[in-house]
Amino acid sequence: MDSAEDVLIQLYDRWRGPLLHYVLKLVDGDYQQAEDVVQETLLRAWRHYDELKPDDAAPWLYTVAKNLVISGYRRRNARATEVPLEPVDLPPVSDQVEHVLQTWQIASALRALTPEHRTVVIELYYRRRTVAEAAKTLGIPPGTVKSRCFYALRALRDALEERGVTEA
């Protein structure tokens, strides 16, 4: 099995150009916005490297990129009811759409946390460190890690409930 870094390099080499071309059309040629969307898409792919195969990742990547563009459009145009997107011939999207949407909502809720709370959650849950390892990495006492984690998870739960994400 390839490492996360190997998969990301393969995804980047194979899909960065086509994704950028696709997203540029969606954002009316705004190169900086397109670059941001592509980077966020590849960051999310890195988080799911164990589920993606670089040669078959197109439906997942294009769906995430399109959803990021739509989300950005909605944030900028709160009154808009429809997003004008040109139809594109893409392979059919797999059943992972719901998973991708939940992941996006979790990432959005995570970004809403304070930086201190967010870093603790990332260390403990995304990097899978113990409390002691996270404390050492962050340079704070283990009790502070536990406290921040408690409040961060509570804030995350509340934020996700506001977004309509509930436990399965």
Short mmCIF file of C-alpha atoms in Angstrom, two decimals:
data_model
loop_
_atom_site.label_atom_id
_atom_site.label_comp_id
_atom_site.label_asym_id
_atom_site.label_seq_id
_atom_site.Cartn_x
_atom_site.Cartn_y
_atom_site.Cartn_z
CA MET A 1 0.00 0.00 0.00
CA ASP A 2 1.29 3.45 -0.89
CA SER A 3 1.94 6.01 1.81
CA ALA A 4 -0.16 9.16 2.09
CA GLU A 5 2.71 11.15 0.60
CA ASP A 6 3.04 8.79 -2.39
CA VAL A 7 -0.68 8.91 -3.08
CA LEU A 8 -0.75 12.70 -2.79
CA ILE A 9 2.17 13.05 -5.20
CA GLN A 10 0.44 10.72 -7.67
CA LEU A 11 -2.86 12.59 -7.30
CA TYR A 12 -1.14 15.94 -7.69
CA ASP A 13 0.83 14.87 -10.77
CA ARG A 14 -2.17 13.22 -12.42
CA TRP A 15 -5.05 15.53 -11.49
CA ARG A 16 -3.78 19.03 -10.62
CA GLY A 17 -3.79 20.24 -14.24
CA PRO A 18 -7.18 18.80 -15.23
CA LEU A 19 -8.74 19.96 -11.94
CA LEU A 20 -7.35 23.48 -12.37
CA HIS A 21 -8.69 23.63 -15.93
CA TYR A 22 -12.11 22.41 -14.76
CA VAL A 23 -12.30 24.78 -11.78
CA LEU A 24 -11.14 27.78 -13.85
CA LYS A 25 -14.28 27.38 -15.95
CA LEU A 26 -16.43 27.25 -12.81
CA VAL A 27 -14.93 30.42 -11.30
CA ASP A 28 -14.97 32.49 -14.48
CA GLY A 29 -11.20 32.36 -14.93
CA ASP A 30 -10.27 33.56 -11.43
CA TYR A 31 -6.89 31.81 -11.25
CA GLN A 32 -6.27 32.46 -7.55
CA GLN A 33 -9.68 31.14 -6.54
CA ALA A 34 -9.24 28.12 -8.81
CA GLU A 35 -5.82 27.41 -7.32
CA ASP A 36 -7.28 27.64 -3.80
CA VAL A 37 -10.08 25.22 -4.68
CA VAL A 38 -7.65 22.74 -6.25
CA GLN A 39 -5.35 22.88 -3.22
CA GLU A 40 -8.25 22.38 -0.81
CA THR A 41 -9.49 19.47 -2.95
CA LEU A 42 -6.07 17.81 -2.88
CA LEU A 43 -5.78 18.43 0.87
CA ARG A 44 -9.06 16.59 1.36
CA ALA A 45 -7.83 13.81 -0.93
CA TRP A 46 -4.75 13.51 1.26
CA ARG A 47 -7.01 13.02 4.27
CA HIS A 48 -8.68 10.14 2.42
CA TYR A 49 -5.60 8.73 0.71
CA ASP A 50 -6.39 5.20 1.91
CA GLU A 51 -9.76 5.30 0.11
CA LEU A 52 -8.51 6.74 -3.19
CA LYS A 53 -6.63 5.22 -6.08
CA PRO A 54 -4.93 7.94 -8.15
CA ASP A 55 -6.11 6.55 -11.50
CA ASP A 56 -9.74 6.25 -10.35
CA ALA A 57 -9.99 9.38 -8.20
CA ALA A 58 -11.56 11.68 -10.81
CA PRO A 59 -15.22 11.42 -9.71
CA TRP A 60 -14.30 12.05 -6.08
CA LEU A 61 -11.93 14.93 -6.88
CA TYR A 62 -14.27 16.65 -9.34
CA THR A 63 -17.21 16.34 -6.94
CA VAL A 64 -15.24 17.84 -4.06
CA ALA A 65 -13.93 20.66 -6.27
CA LYS A 66 -17.41 21.45 -7.60
CA ASN A 67 -18.86 21.45 -4.07
CA LEU A 68 -16.11 23.79 -2.87
CA VAL A 69 -16.90 26.20 -5.73
CA ILE A 70 -20.63 26.01 -4.96
CA SER A 71 -19.99 26.63 -1.26
CA GLY A 72 -17.83 29.65 -2.06
CA TYR A 73 -20.46 30.96 -4.46
CA ARG A 74 -23.17 30.59 -1.85
CA ARG A 75 -21.10 32.37 0.78
CA ARG A 76 -20.51 35.30 -1.57
CA ASN A 77 -24.07 35.42 -2.90
CA ALA A 78 -26.28 34.49 0.01
CA ARG A 79 -29.44 35.41 -1.93
CA ALA A 80 -28.59 33.34 -5.01
CA THR A 81 -30.81 30.31 -5.48
CA GLU A 82 -29.00 28.72 -8.38
CA VAL A 83 -25.35 28.34 -9.28
CA PRO A 84 -24.68 28.76 -12.99
CA LEU A 85 -22.41 25.84 -13.86
CA GLU A 86 -21.79 24.55 -17.34
CA PRO A 87 -22.49 20.84 -17.76
CA VAL A 88 -19.32 18.82 -17.99
CA ASP A 89 -18.96 15.24 -19.14
CA LEU A 90 -17.60 13.49 -16.08
CA PRO A 91 -17.59 9.87 -15.07
CA PRO A 92 -20.52 8.93 -12.81
CA VAL A 93 -20.06 9.84 -9.16
CA SER A 94 -19.82 6.95 -6.76
CA ASP A 95 -21.92 6.42 -3.65
CA GLN A 96 -19.32 8.29 -1.60
CA VAL A 97 -21.04 11.62 -2.24
CA GLU A 98 -22.76 11.56 1.16
CA HIS A 99 -19.43 10.77 2.82
CA VAL A 100 -17.77 13.65 0.95
CA LEU A 101 -20.52 16.05 1.99
CA GLN A 102 -20.23 15.02 5.63
CA THR A 103 -16.46 15.39 5.45
CA TRP A 104 -16.90 18.88 4.03
CA GLN A 105 -19.30 19.80 6.83
CA ILE A 106 -16.93 18.44 9.46
CA ALA A 107 -14.04 20.39 7.95
CA SER A 108 -16.16 23.53 7.94
CA ALA A 109 -17.12 23.01 11.59
CA LEU A 110 -13.48 22.32 12.46
CA ARG A 111 -12.41 25.61 10.84
CA ALA A 112 -14.95 27.40 13.06
CA LEU A 113 -13.13 26.30 16.22
CA THR A 114 -10.56 28.50 17.90
CA PRO A 115 -7.02 27.78 16.70
CA GLU A 116 -6.10 26.28 20.09
CA HIS A 117 -9.04 23.88 20.08
CA ARG A 118 -8.59 23.01 16.40
CA THR A 119 -4.90 22.11 16.83
CA VAL A 120 -5.70 19.80 19.75
CA VAL A 121 -8.41 17.99 17.75
CA ILE A 122 -6.08 17.65 14.77
CA GLU A 123 -3.27 16.27 16.92
CA LEU A 124 -5.49 13.77 18.74
CA TYR A 125 -7.88 12.61 16.02
CA TYR A 126 -6.26 13.30 12.65
CA ARG A 127 -2.65 12.63 13.60
CA ARG A 128 -3.75 9.97 16.13
CA ARG A 129 -1.42 11.11 18.87
CA THR A 130 -1.87 10.27 22.52
CA VAL A 131 -2.59 13.06 25.00
CA ALA A 132 1.05 12.94 26.12
CA GLU A 133 2.36 13.10 22.54
CA ALA A 134 0.02 15.97 21.66
CA ALA A 135 1.04 17.85 24.82
CA LYS A 136 4.71 17.46 23.94
CA THR A 137 4.15 18.48 20.30
CA LEU A 138 2.08 21.54 21.27
CA GLY A 139 4.25 22.46 24.25
CA ILE A 140 1.35 22.49 26.72
CA PRO A 141 0.50 20.35 29.77
CA PRO A 142 -1.51 17.13 29.21
CA GLY A 143 -4.33 18.52 31.36
CA THR A 144 -4.65 21.48 28.98
CA VAL A 145 -4.82 19.08 26.04
CA LYS A 146 -7.65 17.16 27.73
CA SER A 147 -9.53 20.33 28.64
CA ARG A 148 -9.21 21.84 25.15
CA CYS A 149 -10.26 18.55 23.61
CA PHE A 150 -13.37 18.38 25.79
CA TYR A 151 -14.48 21.89 24.87
CA ALA A 152 -13.49 21.50 21.22
CA LEU A 153 -15.53 18.32 20.81
CA ARG A 154 -18.51 19.94 22.48
CA ALA A 155 -18.24 22.95 20.13
CA LEU A 156 -17.82 20.62 17.13
CA ARG A 157 -20.91 18.62 18.11
CA ASP A 158 -22.95 21.83 18.44
CA ALA A 159 -21.66 23.19 15.12
CA LEU A 160 -22.46 19.93 13.33
CA GLU A 161 -25.95 19.80 14.82
CA GLU A 162 -26.53 23.33 13.51
CA ARG A 163 -25.50 22.12 10.06
CA GLY A 164 -27.89 19.19 10.27
CA VAL A 165 -25.23 16.51 10.66
CA THR A 166 -26.40 13.94 13.19
CA GLU A 167 -25.10 10.61 14.37
CA ALA A 168 -25.97 7.67 12.16
#
